[in-house]
Structure formats: structure tokens, C-alpha cells
Amino acid sequence: MEPLTRRNMLRAGGALGALGALSVAAPAQAAWTWSAKGSVAGAGAGADPRWVWDDEADPLVASLIERGDVPRVNALLRTWTKNGQPLPAGLPADLHAFMESARQLPPWADPAKLDLAFDFNEKRGLYLGVLYGLASGMMSTVIPKEARAVYYSQGGADMKDRISKTAKLGYDIGARNAFRPDGEMVVTAVKTRLVHAAVRHLLPQSPHWAGVADEDIPISQRDMMVTWHSLPTTVMRKLRDWEVPIPAAESTAFLHSWQVGAHLLGIRDEYIPATWAEADAQADQVLTPILARTPEGVKLADILLKLGTPIDAGILSKPILGAFTRFMLGDEIAQWLEIPREPVWDPLLRTAWGPFVAVREGLLPFPLAPKAYWLFDEFLRKAALLFLSEARPIRIEIPLTNRPE
Ligand code: HEM
């Protein structure tokens, strides 16, 4: 249950309303009982990350906005694209100092695991593209706090642009040398950390967001972990469901790349799960129970499903993307998102996906593979491309406003 914020109380209109607010609050957030012993830090104070944001970045970025430094900073940061590149000259001293520290890999980062993660990403690129786009991406629309934050922030007005920026993160984390000097993931993560800090400052000023949000400041560390689970944890769960054979070392390496990613996004080590078992336990507590329908999420999902419209007038892409969403996230979520049933694609995915994966993985003898299974490959590439082809040129920049009126 959300603690009753001052604004909730006011909105609910006094004591009677407060009682009502208590009984109708959005899906309850379970108490935080996940132990920091299971984290990459191995220990921690155990504070509920619901009430932790980003102590370093938040006041700094709020001050950049207030000082009018953001346009200059954004222009300078456009030239900063590679992990190993020095920060551009001319950044405000406080920002420079913060970014120098924020760009450091954690001491527990393991280069050998990060290299192995690339092998995994390369081998599983097809599945990963589809899963990031359609399982993680669509799941974000049924994470109420995220859906509201995205919808009412500047990026919510241009989802094509927004999705391309998120796709860049998915691409950068899976690229060769992602975290090495010639890679880009450190840059992307640190810039994203600045964007999130800006959103924490800006969104509370949006009357639209404030009118529907059940919190005063968005993007807590707990929310960050919820979204994190919609990415690697959800992807790994699906790959396991589909019985894709993954060597243990590769699975650990994939997790590791996302642990390092989480650290660079400003998530505290004490909240980052050390193992898949710990990740699953944390996701069961923080992700699964909070999934719910919001009007903002329904609108965002509709925009996402229509992203292919300029290419094929939505004739093929929308039904396929809808059917994939239903297949991956289930009937209940599809219903929340008002995704219609697809008489051709729904049954095809249900019956043919398992054998398709098996064939791809070489578990079934090749000559027995009906030709139709191979068609999936082509459709999948198209579906993934719909999300990823928008990905250029992509600049992650500190926003100065919320969603325009
Ligand atoms: C911006 C990724 C968690 C809300 C971004 C951007 C990326 C990103 C790459 C930059 C794109 C842009 O500038 O539009 C992530 C990742 C997360 C995470 C990997 C967790 C592991 C969250 C959470 C929320 C959130 C928990 C809200 C509850 C936003 C918003 C923006 C943003 C509102 C700015 C959109 C805009 O106005 O442009 N995020 N995010 N993010 N994120 Fe996140």
C-alpha cells in the first residue's frame, strides 16, 4: 500500500476521503523484504528503495535547469559519444566532477564476463530484439508509474523518438566492447542518469502528472529496479520458457552486463541482484504484483503498436505486434491494453512458436522443419527493425520541459 502522501490527502478531501484513498489505492506495493545480502554489494542498510532516488544527480541536474545551463550542456554533450573519450571542455565544474565519477565502472565489473555477454547477445540477437521491443517495451506500458511518467514527460509526445532512445540503450549494452573505451554504453547510461534526474525535477511541476500520480517524486530506486526487471529478468524468463539452451556462463554474463548497466544508471549496488535466483525473487516482489492498466499505458501501447504504420499502413505490422504482445505477456495484459484478438496470428504463434524455437536451436532434425517456421525469422527481423530502425541519429539529452500541453 502506498503511504498516504500530502497530495493524496488533499486530493481525497480530508479524513473521509483519506479513508477512501486507503481502500482504493492502486495495486499495493509490498513491503520491501528483499535482503541486500543477495545484492552485488552483499550488504546494505535495507531501506525500502521506494524512498531513495539519486542523491548525487538529482540536486545537480535541478541546479543545471534552474541556472539555465542545460542547452549549453546538451550541445557540449552531443560530442561525447565513446566511453573512453574525455569529457568535453567547458562543462560546468560540478557536472564535470559528477560525470567523471559516474562514468567509472564499479570495482566488481568483470571484463571477461562482459566479453562473454557479447557472445550471448550476438547468438541470441534475434530473440533479444523481439523480447526487448515486445516483451519489455510493451510491459513498460502496464507498469503504472512508468507509463504515467513517460506519458506526461517531454518524450511522451514523441514516442517514436523516445523508443529509438531506449532502443539505443538496448543496442549499446549488447554491442561488442559495450563497456570498453570504444563502446558507448557508459555514455548512454550516464546521460540517461542525467535525464532521469531532470524528470524527477520537472514532472512534479506537471499538473497533469500531479493529477494522476500517487507519489510526489517519480523514478525511485525501487521503480528503477521494476523497470530493470522488465528488461533482463523478463527476457531471461522468456528464454527459459522457450527452452532456448543457454550455457550457465553466458546466462551469468548477460546478467552481469545488466548489473553493470544498473550501477551506471545510478542504482545502488545494494539493490542490484547478484544472481538470477535473487533477481527472480526480487521481481516476484516488486514487478509482478504492480502490473496494471492505466489510461496512459493504453495510449502508449496503441502508439507503440502503430509504429509500423508509416511502413505498411499498419496492415500487417499492427496485428503481428499485437499478437506477439498477447503471446508474450498473456491475455490479461493484452486485454488491459485493448489489443484485439488476431484470428490468424494468435493461434499461429501459440502452436508454431515452440517448434520454431526448437528448429532454430537445432533440437529438431532440419529436414522435418516445415517451411512456415522459417517465415517467422523474416517476420521477427521486421518486427525488431520496426523498433530499431528508428534508431538514428539518436541523442539522449536533458529535457527542459514536460509533455507540451
Ligand atoms: C528516459 C532507460 C527506468 C521514466 C530514459 C532514457 C533511457 C531510459 C535510455 C533516455 C531516453 C530519452 O531521453 O527519452 C531506462 C532504463 C531504466 C529506466 C534502462 C531502468 C533500468 C525508468 C523508470 C521510469 C523512467 C523507472 C519512471 C518510473 C523515464 C522518463 C524519461 C526516461 C520519463 C524521459 C523521457 C523524456 O522526456 O524524454 N530512460 N529508464 N525510466 N525515463 Fe527511463
Coordinates of C-alpha atoms and ligand atoms in Angstrom, one line a residue:
M1 CA 0.0 0.0 0.0
E2 CA 1.3 3.5 -0.9
P3 CA 2.0 5.6 2.1
L4 CA -0.5 8.4 2.0
T5 CA 1.2 11.5 0.6
R6 CA 0.3 15.0 1.5
R7 CA -1.1 15.5 -2.0
N8 CA -3.2 12.3 -1.9
M9 CA -4.7 13.6 1.4
L10 CA -5.6 16.9 -0.1
R11 CA -7.0 15.4 -3.3
A12 CA -9.0 12.9 -1.3
G13 CA -10.5 15.8 0.6
G14 CA -10.0 15.3 4.3
A15 CA -10.4 12.4 6.7
L16 CA -13.3 10.7 4.9
G17 CA -11.6 10.9 1.6
A18 CA -8.4 9.7 3.2
L19 CA -10.2 6.5 4.2
G20 CA -11.4 6.1 0.7
A21 CA -7.9 6.7 -0.7
L22 CA -6.6 4.0 1.6
S23 CA -9.1 1.4 0.3
V24 CA -8.9 2.2 -3.4
A25 CA -5.2 2.9 -3.8
A26 CA -3.6 1.4 -6.9
P27 CA -2.1 -2.1 -6.7
A28 CA -0.4 -2.4 -3.4
Q29 CA 3.4 -2.1 -3.2
A30 CA 4.5 -5.0 -1.0
A31 CA 6.8 -4.2 1.9
W32 CA 10.4 -4.3 0.9
T33 CA 11.8 -7.5 2.4
W34 CA 14.4 -8.4 -0.2
S35 CA 17.7 -8.7 1.6
A36 CA 20.8 -6.8 0.5
K37 CA 22.7 -9.9 1.2
G38 CA 21.5 -11.1 -2.2
S39 CA 22.9 -8.0 -3.9
V40 CA 26.1 -7.3 -5.7
A41 CA 27.1 -5.3 -2.7
G42 CA 26.4 -8.2 -0.4
A43 CA 25.2 -5.9 2.3
G44 CA 23.2 -2.8 2.8
A45 CA 21.0 -0.8 5.2
G46 CA 17.8 -2.5 3.9
A47 CA 16.0 0.8 3.3
D48 CA 13.0 0.5 1.0
P49 CA 14.2 1.8 -2.3
R50 CA 10.7 3.4 -2.8
W51 CA 12.1 6.3 -0.8
V52 CA 15.5 6.5 -2.3
W53 CA 16.2 8.5 -5.5
D54 CA 19.6 9.7 -6.7
D55 CA 21.3 11.9 -4.1
E56 CA 24.1 12.9 -6.4
A57 CA 22.5 13.5 -9.7
D58 CA 19.1 15.0 -8.6
P59 CA 20.3 18.2 -6.9
L60 CA 22.9 18.7 -9.6
V61 CA 20.6 18.5 -12.5
A62 CA 17.9 20.5 -10.8
S63 CA 20.5 23.2 -10.4
L64 CA 21.6 23.0 -14.0
I65 CA 18.0 23.5 -15.0
E66 CA 17.5 26.4 -12.7
R67 CA 20.8 28.0 -13.7
G68 CA 19.8 27.9 -17.4
D69 CA 22.9 25.7 -18.2
V70 CA 21.0 22.8 -19.9
P71 CA 21.0 24.0 -23.6
R72 CA 24.8 24.6 -23.4
V73 CA 25.4 21.3 -21.6
N74 CA 23.3 19.4 -24.1
A75 CA 25.2 21.0 -27.0
L76 CA 28.5 20.1 -25.4
L77 CA 27.5 16.5 -24.6
R78 CA 26.4 15.8 -28.2
T79 CA 30.1 15.4 -28.9
W80 CA 30.6 12.9 -26.1
T81 CA 29.8 9.5 -27.6
K82 CA 32.5 7.0 -26.7
N83 CA 33.2 5.6 -23.2
G84 CA 36.9 6.3 -23.4
Q85 CA 36.5 9.9 -24.7
P86 CA 37.5 12.7 -22.4
L87 CA 34.5 14.8 -21.3
P88 CA 34.1 17.9 -23.5
A89 CA 35.8 21.0 -22.3
G90 CA 33.6 23.8 -20.9
L91 CA 31.1 21.7 -18.9
P92 CA 30.1 23.3 -15.6
A93 CA 32.7 22.2 -12.9
D94 CA 30.1 20.5 -10.7
L95 CA 28.7 18.5 -13.6
H96 CA 32.2 17.6 -14.9
A97 CA 33.2 16.3 -11.4
F98 CA 30.0 14.2 -11.2
M99 CA 30.3 12.7 -14.6
E100 CA 33.9 11.8 -14.1
S101 CA 32.9 9.8 -11.1
A102 CA 29.6 8.4 -12.6
R103 CA 31.4 7.1 -15.7
Q104 CA 33.7 4.8 -13.6
L105 CA 32.9 1.1 -13.8
P106 CA 32.2 -0.5 -10.4
P107 CA 35.2 -2.3 -8.9
W108 CA 33.2 -5.6 -9.3
A109 CA 32.8 -5.3 -13.1
D110 CA 34.4 -8.3 -14.7
P111 CA 35.8 -7.7 -18.2
A112 CA 35.8 -11.4 -19.1
K113 CA 32.1 -11.7 -18.2
L114 CA 31.3 -8.6 -20.2
D115 CA 33.1 -10.1 -23.2
L116 CA 31.1 -13.3 -22.9
A117 CA 27.9 -11.3 -22.7
F118 CA 28.6 -10.0 -26.2
D119 CA 28.9 -13.6 -27.5
F120 CA 25.5 -14.2 -25.9
N121 CA 24.0 -11.1 -27.4
E122 CA 25.3 -12.0 -30.8
K123 CA 24.0 -15.5 -30.7
R124 CA 20.6 -14.5 -29.3
G125 CA 20.3 -11.2 -31.1
L126 CA 17.1 -12.1 -32.9
Y127 CA 15.3 -13.2 -29.8
L128 CA 16.7 -10.3 -27.8
G129 CA 15.5 -7.7 -30.3
V130 CA 12.0 -9.1 -30.2
L131 CA 12.0 -9.5 -26.5
Y132 CA 13.3 -6.1 -25.6
G133 CA 10.8 -4.5 -28.1
L134 CA 7.7 -6.5 -27.4
A135 CA 8.0 -8.1 -24.0
S136 CA 10.0 -5.4 -22.2
G137 CA 8.8 -2.4 -24.2
M138 CA 5.1 -3.4 -24.0
M139 CA 5.4 -4.4 -20.4
S140 CA 6.5 -0.8 -19.6
T141 CA 3.0 0.3 -20.6
V142 CA 1.5 -1.8 -17.8
I143 CA 3.9 -0.5 -15.2
P144 CA 1.7 2.3 -13.9
K145 CA 4.3 4.7 -12.6
E146 CA 6.5 4.3 -15.7
A147 CA 3.5 4.7 -18.0
R148 CA 2.5 7.9 -16.3
A149 CA 6.0 9.3 -16.1
V150 CA 6.7 8.6 -19.8
Y151 CA 3.3 9.9 -21.0
Y152 CA 3.5 13.2 -19.2
S153 CA 7.2 13.9 -19.8
Q154 CA 8.5 15.6 -22.9
G155 CA 9.3 12.3 -24.6
G156 CA 5.7 11.1 -24.2
A157 CA 4.7 13.4 -27.0
D158 CA 7.0 11.8 -29.5
M159 CA 7.1 8.0 -28.8
K160 CA 9.0 7.2 -32.0
D161 CA 11.9 9.4 -30.8
R162 CA 11.6 8.1 -27.3
I163 CA 11.6 4.4 -28.3
S164 CA 14.6 5.0 -30.5
K165 CA 16.5 6.3 -27.5
T166 CA 15.5 3.4 -25.4
A167 CA 16.4 1.1 -28.3
K168 CA 19.9 2.7 -28.3
L169 CA 20.4 1.6 -24.7
G170 CA 19.3 -2.0 -25.6
Y171 CA 21.7 -1.9 -28.6
D172 CA 24.6 -0.3 -26.8
I173 CA 24.5 -2.8 -23.9
G174 CA 24.6 -5.7 -26.3
A175 CA 27.3 -4.3 -28.6
R176 CA 30.9 -5.6 -28.7
N177 CA 33.0 -3.6 -26.3
A178 CA 29.9 -2.1 -24.7
F179 CA 31.7 -1.1 -21.6
R180 CA 35.2 -0.7 -23.1
P181 CA 36.7 2.6 -24.2
D182 CA 35.5 2.3 -27.8
G183 CA 31.9 1.3 -26.7
E184 CA 29.0 3.6 -25.9
M185 CA 27.1 2.0 -23.1
V186 CA 28.8 4.1 -20.3
V187 CA 28.0 7.3 -22.2
T188 CA 24.4 6.2 -22.7
A189 CA 23.9 5.2 -19.1
V190 CA 25.4 8.3 -17.6
K191 CA 23.3 10.5 -20.0
T192 CA 20.2 8.6 -19.1
R193 CA 21.0 9.1 -15.4
L194 CA 21.0 12.8 -16.0
V195 CA 17.7 12.6 -17.9
H196 CA 16.1 10.7 -15.0
A197 CA 17.3 13.3 -12.6
A198 CA 15.8 16.0 -14.8
V199 CA 12.5 14.1 -14.9
R200 CA 12.4 14.0 -11.1
H201 CA 12.7 17.8 -11.1
L202 CA 10.3 18.5 -13.9
L203 CA 7.5 16.0 -13.6
P204 CA 6.3 17.2 -10.2
Q205 CA 5.7 20.6 -12.0
S206 CA 3.3 19.0 -14.5
P207 CA -0.3 19.5 -13.3
H208 CA -1.3 16.5 -15.5
W209 CA 1.2 14.1 -13.9
A210 CA 0.4 15.5 -10.4
G211 CA -3.3 15.0 -11.0
V212 CA -2.9 11.2 -11.5
A213 CA 0.3 10.2 -9.8
D214 CA 0.2 8.6 -6.4
E215 CA 3.6 9.9 -5.5
D216 CA 5.4 13.2 -5.2
I217 CA 8.7 12.4 -6.9
P218 CA 9.0 9.9 -9.8
I219 CA 11.6 7.3 -10.6
S220 CA 12.6 6.0 -7.2
Q221 CA 15.3 3.3 -6.9
R222 CA 12.5 0.8 -6.5
D223 CA 10.9 2.0 -9.8
M224 CA 14.3 1.7 -11.4
M225 CA 14.5 -1.9 -10.3
V226 CA 11.0 -2.6 -11.5
T227 CA 11.9 -1.4 -15.0
W228 CA 15.2 -3.3 -14.8
H229 CA 13.3 -6.5 -14.2
S230 CA 11.0 -5.7 -17.2
L231 CA 14.3 -5.9 -19.2
P232 CA 16.9 -8.7 -18.4
T233 CA 14.8 -10.7 -15.9
T234 CA 11.8 -10.8 -18.2
V235 CA 14.0 -11.6 -21.2
M236 CA 15.7 -14.5 -19.4
R237 CA 12.4 -15.8 -18.1
K238 CA 11.0 -16.0 -21.6
L239 CA 14.2 -17.6 -23.0
R240 CA 13.9 -20.2 -20.2
D241 CA 10.2 -20.7 -21.0
W242 CA 11.1 -21.3 -24.6
E243 CA 13.7 -23.8 -23.7
V244 CA 16.4 -21.9 -25.5
P245 CA 19.6 -23.7 -24.4
I246 CA 21.9 -21.2 -22.8
P247 CA 25.2 -22.2 -21.1
A248 CA 25.3 -21.1 -17.5
A249 CA 28.3 -18.9 -18.0
E250 CA 26.6 -17.0 -20.8
S251 CA 23.4 -16.5 -18.7
T252 CA 25.6 -15.2 -15.8
A253 CA 27.5 -12.9 -18.2
F254 CA 24.2 -11.5 -19.6
L255 CA 23.1 -10.7 -16.1
H256 CA 26.5 -9.2 -15.3
S257 CA 26.2 -6.7 -18.2
W258 CA 22.9 -5.6 -16.8
Q259 CA 24.3 -5.4 -13.3
V260 CA 27.0 -3.0 -14.5
G261 CA 24.3 -1.2 -16.6
A262 CA 22.2 -0.7 -13.4
H263 CA 25.2 0.6 -11.5
L264 CA 25.9 3.2 -14.2
L265 CA 22.3 4.3 -14.3
G266 CA 22.7 5.2 -10.6
I267 CA 21.0 2.2 -9.0
R268 CA 22.7 1.5 -5.7
D269 CA 24.7 -1.7 -5.5
E270 CA 22.7 -2.9 -2.5
Y271 CA 19.5 -3.1 -4.7
I272 CA 21.1 -4.9 -7.7
P273 CA 20.6 -8.7 -7.5
A274 CA 23.8 -10.8 -7.5
T275 CA 22.2 -13.9 -9.2
W276 CA 19.3 -14.9 -11.3
A277 CA 17.7 -16.5 -8.3
E278 CA 17.9 -13.3 -6.4
A279 CA 16.7 -11.3 -9.4
D280 CA 13.6 -13.6 -9.8
A281 CA 12.9 -13.3 -6.0
Q282 CA 13.1 -9.5 -6.2
A283 CA 11.0 -9.4 -9.4
D284 CA 8.3 -11.5 -7.8
Q285 CA 8.1 -9.0 -5.1
V286 CA 8.4 -5.7 -7.0
L287 CA 7.3 -6.3 -10.6
T288 CA 4.6 -8.9 -10.9
P289 CA 2.2 -7.6 -8.3
I290 CA 2.2 -4.0 -9.6
L291 CA 1.4 -4.6 -13.2
A292 CA -1.9 -2.8 -14.0
R293 CA -3.9 -0.9 -16.6
T294 CA -3.7 2.9 -16.7
P295 CA -5.3 5.1 -19.4
E296 CA -1.8 6.5 -20.1
G297 CA -0.4 3.0 -20.6
V298 CA -3.3 2.1 -23.0
K299 CA -2.5 5.2 -25.1
L300 CA 1.2 4.5 -25.1
A301 CA 0.7 0.8 -26.2
D302 CA -1.5 1.9 -29.0
I303 CA 1.2 4.3 -30.2
L304 CA 3.8 1.6 -30.0
L305 CA 1.7 -0.9 -31.9
K306 CA 1.1 1.6 -34.7
L307 CA 4.9 2.4 -35.1
G308 CA 4.9 0.3 -38.3
T309 CA 2.0 2.3 -39.8
P310 CA 4.2 4.6 -42.0
I311 CA 5.8 1.4 -43.5
D312 CA 2.8 -0.8 -44.2
A313 CA -0.2 1.3 -43.2
G314 CA -0.5 -0.9 -40.2
I315 CA -2.0 -3.7 -42.3
L316 CA 0.5 -6.4 -41.2
S317 CA 2.6 -4.8 -38.5
K318 CA -0.1 -3.9 -36.1
P319 CA -1.8 -7.3 -36.0
I320 CA 1.6 -9.1 -35.7
L321 CA 2.9 -6.8 -33.0
G322 CA -0.4 -7.1 -31.1
A323 CA -0.4 -10.9 -31.4
F324 CA 3.2 -11.0 -30.2
T325 CA 2.4 -8.9 -27.2
R326 CA -0.5 -11.2 -26.3
F327 CA 1.7 -14.2 -26.8
M328 CA 4.5 -12.9 -24.7
L329 CA 2.6 -11.1 -21.9
G330 CA -0.6 -13.1 -21.8
D331 CA -4.4 -12.5 -22.3
E332 CA -4.9 -10.4 -19.2
I333 CA -2.3 -7.8 -20.2
A334 CA -3.5 -7.8 -23.8
Q335 CA -7.0 -7.1 -22.5
W336 CA -5.8 -4.2 -20.3
L337 CA -4.1 -2.8 -23.4
E338 CA -7.2 -3.3 -25.5
I339 CA -5.3 -5.4 -28.0
P340 CA -7.8 -7.2 -30.2
R341 CA -7.6 -11.0 -30.8
E342 CA -6.0 -11.9 -34.1
P343 CA -7.6 -15.0 -35.7
V344 CA -4.6 -15.8 -37.8
W345 CA -1.6 -14.7 -35.8
D346 CA -2.7 -15.7 -32.3
P347 CA -3.1 -19.4 -33.0
L348 CA -0.1 -19.5 -35.3
L349 CA 2.1 -18.2 -32.5
R350 CA 0.6 -20.5 -29.9
T351 CA 1.1 -23.6 -32.0
A352 CA 4.2 -22.9 -34.1
W353 CA 6.5 -20.8 -31.8
G354 CA 7.7 -23.7 -29.7
P355 CA 8.7 -25.8 -32.7
F356 CA 10.1 -22.7 -34.4
V357 CA 12.5 -22.1 -31.5
A358 CA 13.3 -25.8 -31.3
V359 CA 14.2 -25.8 -35.0
R360 CA 16.3 -22.7 -34.7
E361 CA 18.1 -24.3 -31.8
G362 CA 18.7 -27.4 -33.7
L363 CA 16.7 -29.6 -31.4
L364 CA 14.6 -30.9 -34.2
P365 CA 16.1 -32.5 -37.3
F366 CA 16.3 -29.9 -40.0
P367 CA 14.5 -31.8 -42.8
L368 CA 11.4 -32.0 -40.7
A369 CA 11.1 -28.3 -40.3
P370 CA 8.1 -27.1 -42.1
K371 CA 8.9 -24.1 -44.3
A372 CA 6.5 -21.9 -42.4
Y373 CA 8.7 -21.9 -39.3
W374 CA 11.4 -20.1 -41.3
L375 CA 9.0 -17.4 -42.2
F376 CA 9.0 -16.4 -38.6
D377 CA 12.6 -15.4 -38.9
E378 CA 11.7 -12.9 -41.5
F379 CA 8.7 -11.5 -39.6
L380 CA 10.8 -11.3 -36.5
R381 CA 13.5 -9.3 -38.1
K382 CA 10.9 -7.0 -39.5
A383 CA 9.3 -6.6 -36.1
A384 CA 12.6 -5.9 -34.4
L385 CA 13.6 -3.5 -37.1
L386 CA 10.4 -1.5 -36.7
F387 CA 11.7 -0.6 -33.3
L388 CA 15.4 -0.4 -34.1
S389 CA 15.5 1.2 -37.5
E390 CA 14.3 4.4 -36.0
A391 CA 17.5 4.4 -34.1
R392 CA 19.5 7.0 -35.9
P393 CA 20.7 9.6 -35.2
I394 CA 20.0 9.3 -31.5
R395 CA 20.9 11.9 -28.9
I396 CA 19.9 11.4 -25.3
E397 CA 19.5 14.9 -24.0
I398 CA 18.5 16.5 -20.7
P399 CA 14.8 17.7 -21.1
L400 CA 13.8 21.1 -20.1
T401 CA 10.0 20.7 -20.2
N402 CA 7.3 18.2 -19.7
R403 CA 4.9 17.0 -22.3
P404 CA 3.7 20.0 -24.2
E405 CA 0.0 21.0 -23.4
Ligands
HEM1 C1 14.4 8.5 -20.2 C2 16.1 3.9 -19.9 C3 13.8 3.5 -15.6 C4 11.0 7.2 -17.0 C5 15.1 7.3 -20.4 C6 16.1 7.2 -21.5 C7 16.5 5.9 -21.4 C8 15.9 5.2 -20.3 C9 17.5 5.2 -22.3 C10 16.5 8.3 -22.4 C11 15.6 8.4 -23.5 C12 15.0 9.8 -23.6 O1 15.7 10.7 -23.3 O2 13.9 9.8 -23.9 C13 15.7 3.5 -18.6 C14 16.2 2.2 -18.0 C15 15.6 2.1 -16.8 C16 14.7 3.3 -16.7 C17 17.2 1.3 -18.7 C18 15.7 1.1 -15.7 C19 16.6 0.1 -15.7 C20 12.8 4.4 -15.7 C21 11.7 4.5 -14.7 C22 10.9 5.5 -15.1 C23 11.5 6.1 -16.3 C24 11.6 3.6 -13.5 C25 9.6 6.0 -14.5 C26 9.0 5.5 -13.5 C27 11.7 7.9 -17.9 C28 11.3 9.2 -18.4 C29 12.3 9.5 -19.3 C30 13.3 8.5 -19.4 C31 10.0 9.9 -18.1 C32 12.4 10.8 -20.1 C33 11.5 10.9 -21.3 C34 11.7 12.2 -22.0 O3 11.1 13.2 -21.6 O4 12.4 12.3 -23.0 N1 15.0 6.1 -19.7 N2 14.8 4.0 -17.8 N3 12.6 5.4 -16.6 N4 12.9 7.5 -18.5 FE1 13.9 5.8 -18.1

